[in-house]
Rosetta silent file (secondary structure, phi, psi, omega in degrees, C-alpha in Angstrom):
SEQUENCE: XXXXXXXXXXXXXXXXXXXXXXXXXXXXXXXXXXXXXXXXXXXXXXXXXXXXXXXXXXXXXXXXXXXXXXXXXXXXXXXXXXXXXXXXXXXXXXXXXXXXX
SCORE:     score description
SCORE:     0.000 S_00000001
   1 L     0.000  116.941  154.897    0.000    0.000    0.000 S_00000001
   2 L   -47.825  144.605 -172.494    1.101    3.361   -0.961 S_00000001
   3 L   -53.945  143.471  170.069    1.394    6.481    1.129 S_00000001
   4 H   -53.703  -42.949 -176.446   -2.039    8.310    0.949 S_00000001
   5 H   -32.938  -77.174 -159.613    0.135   11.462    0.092 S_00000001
   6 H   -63.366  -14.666  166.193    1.849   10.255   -2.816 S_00000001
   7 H   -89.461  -37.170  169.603   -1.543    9.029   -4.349 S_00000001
   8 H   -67.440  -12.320 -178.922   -3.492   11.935   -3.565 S_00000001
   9 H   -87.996  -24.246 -174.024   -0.432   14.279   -4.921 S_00000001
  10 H   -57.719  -56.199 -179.717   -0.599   12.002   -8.162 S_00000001
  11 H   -45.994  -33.997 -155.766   -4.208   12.484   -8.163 S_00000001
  12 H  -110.041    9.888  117.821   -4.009   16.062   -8.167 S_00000001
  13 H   -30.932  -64.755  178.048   -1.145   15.991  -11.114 S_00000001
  14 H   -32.157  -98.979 -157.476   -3.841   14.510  -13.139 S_00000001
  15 L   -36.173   -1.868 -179.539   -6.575   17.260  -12.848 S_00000001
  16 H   -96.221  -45.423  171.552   -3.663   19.838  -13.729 S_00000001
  17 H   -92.900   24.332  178.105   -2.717   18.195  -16.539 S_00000001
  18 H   -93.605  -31.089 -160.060   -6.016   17.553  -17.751 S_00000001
  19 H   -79.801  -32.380  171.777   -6.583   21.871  -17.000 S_00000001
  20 L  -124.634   74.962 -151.774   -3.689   22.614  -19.533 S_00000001
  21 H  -118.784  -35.510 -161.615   -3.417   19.475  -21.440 S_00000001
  22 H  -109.666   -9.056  153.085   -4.937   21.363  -24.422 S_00000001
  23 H   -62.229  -48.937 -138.535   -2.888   24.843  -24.148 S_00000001
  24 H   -61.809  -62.067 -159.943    0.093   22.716  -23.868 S_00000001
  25 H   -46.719  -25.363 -177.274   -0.800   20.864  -27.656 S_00000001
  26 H   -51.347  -47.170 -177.927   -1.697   24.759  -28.962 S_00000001
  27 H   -27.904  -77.865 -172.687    1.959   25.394  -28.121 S_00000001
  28 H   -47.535  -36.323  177.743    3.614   22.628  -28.828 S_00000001
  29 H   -64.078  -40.640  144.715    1.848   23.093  -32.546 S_00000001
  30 H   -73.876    7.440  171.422    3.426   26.000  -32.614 S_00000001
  31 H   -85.503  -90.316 -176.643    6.898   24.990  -31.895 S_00000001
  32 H   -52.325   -9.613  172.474    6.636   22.493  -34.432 S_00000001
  33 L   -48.195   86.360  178.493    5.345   24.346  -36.752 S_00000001
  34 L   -59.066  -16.414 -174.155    7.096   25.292  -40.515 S_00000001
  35 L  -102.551   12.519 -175.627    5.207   28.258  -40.867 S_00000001
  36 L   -91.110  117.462  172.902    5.619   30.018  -37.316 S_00000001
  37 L   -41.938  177.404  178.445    8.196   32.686  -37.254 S_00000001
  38 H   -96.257    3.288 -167.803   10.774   32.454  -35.126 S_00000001
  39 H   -99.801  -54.155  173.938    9.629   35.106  -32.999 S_00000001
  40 H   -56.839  -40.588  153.635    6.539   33.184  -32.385 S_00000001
  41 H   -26.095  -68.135  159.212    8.141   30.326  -31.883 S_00000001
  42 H   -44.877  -56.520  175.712   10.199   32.307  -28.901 S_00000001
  43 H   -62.466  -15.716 -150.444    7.231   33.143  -27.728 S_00000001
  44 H   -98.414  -74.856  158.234    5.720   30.154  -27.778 S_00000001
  45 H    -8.261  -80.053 -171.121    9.015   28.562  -26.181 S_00000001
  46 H   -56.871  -45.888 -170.276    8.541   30.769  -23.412 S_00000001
  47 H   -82.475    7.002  174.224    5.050   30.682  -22.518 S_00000001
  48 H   -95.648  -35.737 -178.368    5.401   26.486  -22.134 S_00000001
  49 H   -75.138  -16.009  168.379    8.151   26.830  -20.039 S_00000001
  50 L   -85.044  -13.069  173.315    5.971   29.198  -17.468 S_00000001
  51 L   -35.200  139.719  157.123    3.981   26.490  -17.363 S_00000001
  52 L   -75.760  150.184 -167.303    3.561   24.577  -14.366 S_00000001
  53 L   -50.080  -19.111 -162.096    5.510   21.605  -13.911 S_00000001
  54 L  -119.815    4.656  142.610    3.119   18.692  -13.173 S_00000001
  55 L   -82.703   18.900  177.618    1.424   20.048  -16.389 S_00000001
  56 L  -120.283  147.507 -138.788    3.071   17.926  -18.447 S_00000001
  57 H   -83.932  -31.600  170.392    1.688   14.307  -18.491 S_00000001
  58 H   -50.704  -26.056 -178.610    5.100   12.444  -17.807 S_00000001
  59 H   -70.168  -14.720  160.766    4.829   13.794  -14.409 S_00000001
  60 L   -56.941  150.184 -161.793    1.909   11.329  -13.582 S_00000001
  61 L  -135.559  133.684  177.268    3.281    8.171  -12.182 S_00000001
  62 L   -84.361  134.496 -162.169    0.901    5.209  -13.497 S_00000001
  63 L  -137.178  134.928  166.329   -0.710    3.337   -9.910 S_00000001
  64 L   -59.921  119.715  161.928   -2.615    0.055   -9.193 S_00000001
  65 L   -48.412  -53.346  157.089   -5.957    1.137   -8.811 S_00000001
  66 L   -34.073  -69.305 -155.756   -6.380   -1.296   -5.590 S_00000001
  67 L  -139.895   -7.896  169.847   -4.037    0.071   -3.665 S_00000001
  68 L    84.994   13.875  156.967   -1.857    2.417   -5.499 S_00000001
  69 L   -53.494  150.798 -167.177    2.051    0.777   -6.200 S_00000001
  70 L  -120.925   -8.985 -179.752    3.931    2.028   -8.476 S_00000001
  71 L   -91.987  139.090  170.902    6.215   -0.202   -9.007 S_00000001
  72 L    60.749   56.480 -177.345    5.392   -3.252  -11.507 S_00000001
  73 L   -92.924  139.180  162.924    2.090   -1.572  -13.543 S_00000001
  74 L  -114.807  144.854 -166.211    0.468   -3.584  -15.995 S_00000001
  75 L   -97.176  -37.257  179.301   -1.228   -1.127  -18.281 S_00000001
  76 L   -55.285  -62.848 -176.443   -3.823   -4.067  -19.748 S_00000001
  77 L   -95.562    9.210 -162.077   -5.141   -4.403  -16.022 S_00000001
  78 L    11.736   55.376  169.200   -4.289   -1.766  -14.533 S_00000001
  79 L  -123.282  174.616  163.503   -3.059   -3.213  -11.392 S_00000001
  80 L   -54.719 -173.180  175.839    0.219   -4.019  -10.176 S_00000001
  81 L   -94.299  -17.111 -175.480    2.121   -7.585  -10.842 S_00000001
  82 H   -94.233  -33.154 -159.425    1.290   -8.743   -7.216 S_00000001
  83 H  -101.155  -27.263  135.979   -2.207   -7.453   -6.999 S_00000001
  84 H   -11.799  -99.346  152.749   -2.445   -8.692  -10.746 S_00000001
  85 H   -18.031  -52.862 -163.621   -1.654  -12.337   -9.747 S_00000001
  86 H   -84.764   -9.735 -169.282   -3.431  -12.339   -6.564 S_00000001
  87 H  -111.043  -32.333 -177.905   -6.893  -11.204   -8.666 S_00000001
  88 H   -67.241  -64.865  176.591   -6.179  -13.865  -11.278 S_00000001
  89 L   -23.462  -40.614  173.469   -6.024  -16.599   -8.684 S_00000001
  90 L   -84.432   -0.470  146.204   -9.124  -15.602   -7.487 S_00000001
  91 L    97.528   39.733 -179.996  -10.666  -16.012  -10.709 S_00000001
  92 L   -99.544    6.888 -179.071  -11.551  -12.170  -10.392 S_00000001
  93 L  -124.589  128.951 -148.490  -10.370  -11.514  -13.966 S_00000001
  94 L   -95.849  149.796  175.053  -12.526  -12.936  -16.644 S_00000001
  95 L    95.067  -15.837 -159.180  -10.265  -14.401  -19.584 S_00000001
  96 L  -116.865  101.541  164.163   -7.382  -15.095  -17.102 S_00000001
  97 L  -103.582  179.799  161.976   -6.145  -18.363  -16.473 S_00000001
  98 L   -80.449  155.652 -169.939   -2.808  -19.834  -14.714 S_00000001
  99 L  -128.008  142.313  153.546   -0.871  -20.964  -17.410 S_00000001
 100 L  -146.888  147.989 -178.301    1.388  -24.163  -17.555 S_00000001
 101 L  -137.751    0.000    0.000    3.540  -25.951  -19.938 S_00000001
């Protein structure tokens, strides 16, 4: 089990980078962008960089939904590899068998 902090500070990473998730792409469009001066560009540059930090989506840490580890994410189930394992056993994941060969 994770600290409550660090999941509720995750949590609140999300909602920020869902609040500039869609400045960020104007930007970024503008960065990339052959037809943007370079002045705009600069400008552009600059106003991503005032940005706050946890608005950019890498800073989210991907967390088992159970219990919130952070370590060992499966992205299919979005649980960990222990709490993963421990839900298959229990036949709590449809489609999921033990496998041997």
């Amino acid at each position: 089990m994770a600290k409550k902090s660090k999941i509720a500070k995750n949590e609140q990473r999300k909602a920020i980078v869902a609040r500039y998730a869609e400045r960020r792409v104007e930007l970024k469009a503008v960065i990339a962008s052959p037809r943007s001066s370079a002045e705009e560009k600069a400008a552009a540059v600059s106003a991503l960089q005032k940005m706050p930090r946890d608005a950019s989506a890498t800073r989210v840490r991907n967390r088992d939904a159970a219990d919130g580890r952070p370590r060992g994410y499966l992205r299919k189930f979005g649980l960990s590899r222990v709490r993963m394992r421990q839900a298959a056993h229990n036949g709590e994941l449809p489609g999921v068998s033990k496998s041997s060969w």
